[in-house]
Amino acid sequence: FYDVLALEDGRLAVAVGDVAGHGVSSGLVMAMAASALAVQVTFRPDVEEVFGTLNRMIFQSARKRLLTTLCYALVDPKAREILYASAGHLFPYRITSAGDVYALESVSYPLGVRDQIDVAVRSARLDPGDQIFMFSDGVVEAHAENSDELCGFDRLERSLKTHASAGVVGIRDGVLADIGRFTGPAPPADDLTVLVLQVP
């Protein structure tokens, strides 16, 4: 699941999450997490508050094998700053206008593993034209047809650098096209979720 929510003060609350599995139970957990995220952001969008609320909800209502990962960020386009954390989810990337690619690292265990969660909230400065790339694990775990070779982080980062000057639509479409060329005609084994933002 993913969402971009505009706050009254001009900031954006951005999230990409993933629930283990593909059945009805996973879908229900995903729906609950997405709804809880929207409600929490309305009242208290702070990074720690969002992770605390979603962790409690999933710990109390989901079976332990339905691990849920989340990357959540508050983007302030006026102050040109991003506050972010990741609970078992892949790190987002910051892509500069010069084409440099940086992983925004923050490590914690997935949601629902324990009754409380301690996330490492980080911040990063953003320059005009910088882009934020958030994604699901299906992107780097996509594999070539009739092969166990994965797309991987190195291939993804090369793709981001290649398409860095193409804008948000160009990065999105370029990365997905590169993955498609790598995997061939086989249908994807997992979802390919890509979210790209640009700082004005």
Short mmCIF file of C-alpha atoms in Angstrom, two decimals:
data_model
loop_
_atom_site.label_atom_id
_atom_site.label_comp_id
_atom_site.label_asym_id
_atom_site.label_seq_id
_atom_site.Cartn_x
_atom_site.Cartn_y
_atom_site.Cartn_z
CA PHE A 1 0.00 0.00 0.00
CA TYR A 2 1.09 3.58 -0.51
CA ASP A 3 -0.27 7.05 0.05
CA VAL A 4 0.60 10.73 -0.28
CA LEU A 5 -1.32 13.00 2.09
CA ALA A 6 -1.18 16.80 1.97
CA LEU A 7 -1.03 18.50 5.38
CA GLU A 8 -2.47 21.93 6.12
CA ASP A 9 0.98 23.38 6.81
CA GLY A 10 2.20 22.49 3.31
CA ARG A 11 4.10 19.33 4.19
CA LEU A 12 3.47 15.95 2.57
CA ALA A 13 3.09 12.70 4.50
CA VAL A 14 4.31 9.90 2.26
CA ALA A 15 4.22 6.16 2.91
CA VAL A 16 4.94 2.88 1.17
CA GLY A 17 4.19 -0.35 3.02
CA ASP A 18 4.04 -4.07 2.34
CA VAL A 19 2.21 -6.93 4.05
CA ALA A 20 3.61 -10.44 3.77
CA GLY A 21 1.55 -12.85 1.70
CA HIS A 22 -1.07 -12.42 -0.99
CA GLY A 23 -4.30 -13.77 0.47
CA VAL A 24 -7.42 -12.31 2.09
CA SER A 25 -5.75 -11.98 5.50
CA SER A 26 -2.92 -9.95 4.02
CA GLY A 27 -5.41 -7.76 2.19
CA LEU A 28 -7.34 -7.07 5.37
CA VAL A 29 -4.18 -6.10 7.25
CA MET A 30 -3.21 -3.84 4.36
CA ALA A 31 -6.62 -2.14 4.40
CA MET A 32 -6.44 -1.61 8.17
CA ALA A 33 -2.92 -0.22 7.97
CA ALA A 34 -3.81 2.17 5.14
CA SER A 35 -6.90 3.41 7.02
CA ALA A 36 -5.01 3.80 10.31
CA LEU A 37 -2.29 5.73 8.48
CA ALA A 38 -4.77 8.20 7.00
CA VAL A 39 -6.49 8.77 10.35
CA GLN A 40 -3.24 9.13 12.29
CA VAL A 41 -1.76 11.60 9.81
CA THR A 42 -4.86 13.77 10.15
CA PHE A 43 -4.28 14.20 13.89
CA ARG A 44 -0.57 13.56 14.56
CA PRO A 45 1.60 13.14 11.46
CA ASP A 46 4.89 12.99 13.39
CA VAL A 47 7.05 10.05 12.35
CA GLU A 48 7.22 8.43 15.79
CA GLU A 49 3.45 8.77 16.31
CA VAL A 50 2.62 7.15 12.97
CA PHE A 51 4.86 4.16 13.58
CA GLY A 52 3.63 3.76 17.15
CA THR A 53 -0.04 3.75 16.15
CA LEU A 54 0.36 1.38 13.20
CA ASN A 55 2.57 -0.95 15.21
CA ARG A 56 0.01 -1.25 18.03
CA MET A 57 -2.83 -1.85 15.59
CA ILE A 58 -0.99 -4.59 13.70
CA PHE A 59 0.42 -6.20 16.86
CA GLN A 60 -3.06 -6.48 18.37
CA SER A 61 -4.98 -7.57 15.29
CA ALA A 62 -2.70 -9.40 12.85
CA ARG A 63 -1.31 -12.89 13.06
CA LYS A 64 2.42 -12.86 13.72
CA ARG A 65 3.33 -14.32 10.33
CA LEU A 66 1.73 -11.35 8.54
CA LEU A 67 4.78 -9.14 8.88
CA THR A 68 4.20 -5.59 7.70
CA THR A 69 6.96 -3.25 6.60
CA LEU A 70 6.63 0.52 6.28
CA CYS A 71 8.65 3.44 5.03
CA TYR A 72 7.14 6.76 6.09
CA ALA A 73 8.36 10.29 5.50
CA LEU A 74 7.35 13.87 6.15
CA VAL A 75 8.50 16.08 3.27
CA ASP A 76 8.66 19.82 3.87
CA PRO A 77 9.02 21.56 0.47
CA LYS A 78 9.35 25.00 2.05
CA ALA A 79 12.10 24.10 4.51
CA ARG A 80 13.45 21.60 1.95
CA GLU A 81 13.79 18.86 4.53
CA ILE A 82 12.66 15.27 4.85
CA LEU A 83 12.08 13.39 8.12
CA TYR A 84 11.84 9.64 7.60
CA ALA A 85 12.07 6.18 9.11
CA SER A 86 11.76 2.60 7.92
CA ALA A 87 10.36 -0.40 9.76
CA GLY A 88 11.77 -3.37 7.89
CA HIS A 89 11.15 -1.65 4.56
CA LEU A 90 13.61 -0.78 1.82
CA PHE A 91 15.29 2.60 2.16
CA PRO A 92 14.09 5.42 -0.11
CA TYR A 93 16.56 7.14 -2.41
CA ARG A 94 17.37 10.81 -2.80
CA ILE A 95 18.24 11.66 -6.39
CA THR A 96 19.93 15.01 -6.95
CA SER A 97 19.53 17.19 -10.02
CA ALA A 98 23.14 16.28 -10.86
CA GLY A 99 22.19 12.61 -11.01
CA ASP A 100 23.74 11.48 -7.72
CA VAL A 101 21.82 8.76 -5.88
CA TYR A 102 21.85 8.42 -2.08
CA ALA A 103 20.12 5.81 0.09
CA LEU A 104 18.23 7.38 3.02
CA GLU A 105 18.97 4.71 5.61
CA SER A 106 16.97 4.07 8.76
CA VAL A 107 16.67 0.64 10.36
CA SER A 108 14.01 -0.93 12.57
CA TYR A 109 12.19 -4.26 12.71
CA PRO A 110 8.81 -4.66 10.90
CA LEU A 111 5.51 -3.52 12.38
CA GLY A 112 3.70 -5.88 14.72
CA VAL A 113 6.74 -7.88 15.83
CA ARG A 114 6.61 -6.39 19.35
CA ASP A 115 4.05 -4.40 21.28
CA GLN A 116 6.22 -1.29 21.02
CA ILE A 117 8.50 -0.09 18.25
CA ASP A 118 11.61 2.06 18.41
CA VAL A 119 12.25 3.67 15.03
CA ALA A 120 15.38 5.56 14.04
CA VAL A 121 14.01 8.85 12.72
CA ARG A 122 16.46 10.56 10.38
CA SER A 123 16.46 13.86 8.53
CA ALA A 124 18.03 15.02 5.29
CA ARG A 125 18.30 18.35 3.55
CA LEU A 126 16.80 18.62 0.08
CA ASP A 127 17.83 20.90 -2.75
CA PRO A 128 15.54 22.31 -5.44
CA GLY A 129 15.01 19.67 -8.11
CA ASP A 130 15.89 16.75 -5.81
CA GLN A 131 13.67 13.70 -6.18
CA ILE A 132 12.63 11.10 -3.62
CA PHE A 133 12.18 7.51 -4.86
CA MET A 134 10.23 5.05 -2.69
CA PHE A 135 9.48 1.48 -3.74
CA SER A 136 8.46 -2.05 -2.77
CA ASP A 137 10.74 -5.08 -2.59
CA GLY A 138 9.22 -6.45 -5.79
CA VAL A 139 11.40 -3.92 -7.65
CA VAL A 140 14.77 -5.29 -6.51
CA GLU A 141 13.54 -8.89 -6.22
CA ALA A 142 12.25 -9.06 -9.79
CA HIS A 143 14.11 -11.87 -11.52
CA ALA A 144 15.00 -12.62 -15.11
CA GLU A 145 12.89 -15.17 -16.94
CA ASN A 146 14.14 -18.74 -16.44
CA SER A 147 16.81 -17.47 -14.04
CA ASP A 148 17.33 -16.87 -10.33
CA GLU A 149 19.22 -13.62 -10.99
CA LEU A 150 17.54 -10.69 -9.23
CA CYS A 151 17.28 -7.12 -10.44
CA GLY A 152 19.09 -6.03 -7.28
CA PHE A 153 20.08 -2.68 -5.84
CA ASP A 154 23.04 -2.03 -8.13
CA ARG A 155 20.88 -2.36 -11.23
CA LEU A 156 18.17 -0.16 -9.69
CA GLU A 157 20.67 2.55 -8.75
CA ARG A 158 22.13 2.53 -12.27
CA SER A 159 18.60 2.94 -13.63
CA LEU A 160 17.93 5.86 -11.28
CA LYS A 161 21.10 7.60 -12.41
CA THR A 162 20.24 7.01 -16.06
CA HIS A 163 16.79 8.58 -15.74
CA ALA A 164 17.59 11.21 -13.08
CA SER A 165 17.09 14.16 -15.45
CA ALA A 166 13.80 12.87 -16.86
CA GLY A 167 11.54 14.15 -14.05
CA VAL A 168 9.20 12.14 -11.86
CA VAL A 169 7.28 10.52 -14.72
CA GLY A 170 10.47 9.77 -16.60
CA ILE A 171 12.07 8.14 -13.56
CA ARG A 172 8.98 6.06 -12.84
CA ASP A 173 8.51 4.90 -16.40
CA GLY A 174 12.24 4.48 -17.00
CA VAL A 175 12.81 2.28 -13.97
CA LEU A 176 9.78 0.11 -14.74
CA ALA A 177 10.87 -0.21 -18.38
CA ASP A 178 14.39 -1.23 -17.31
CA ILE A 179 12.92 -3.87 -14.99
CA GLY A 180 10.70 -5.12 -17.81
CA ARG A 181 13.69 -5.49 -20.13
CA PHE A 182 15.57 -7.37 -17.41
CA THR A 183 12.75 -9.78 -16.51
CA GLY A 184 11.47 -10.39 -20.02
CA PRO A 185 7.86 -11.33 -20.81
CA ALA A 186 7.24 -13.37 -17.64
CA PRO A 187 4.58 -11.83 -15.36
CA PRO A 188 5.99 -10.30 -12.16
CA ALA A 189 6.10 -12.56 -9.11
CA ASP A 190 5.37 -9.62 -6.78
CA ASP A 191 3.95 -6.11 -6.99
CA LEU A 192 6.06 -3.33 -8.46
CA THR A 193 5.26 -0.22 -6.42
CA VAL A 194 7.14 2.97 -7.30
CA LEU A 195 6.52 6.44 -5.85
CA VAL A 196 8.51 9.48 -7.01
CA LEU A 197 8.37 13.03 -5.60
CA GLN A 198 10.22 16.14 -6.72
CA VAL A 199 11.21 19.15 -4.61
CA PRO A 200 10.17 22.41 -6.26
#
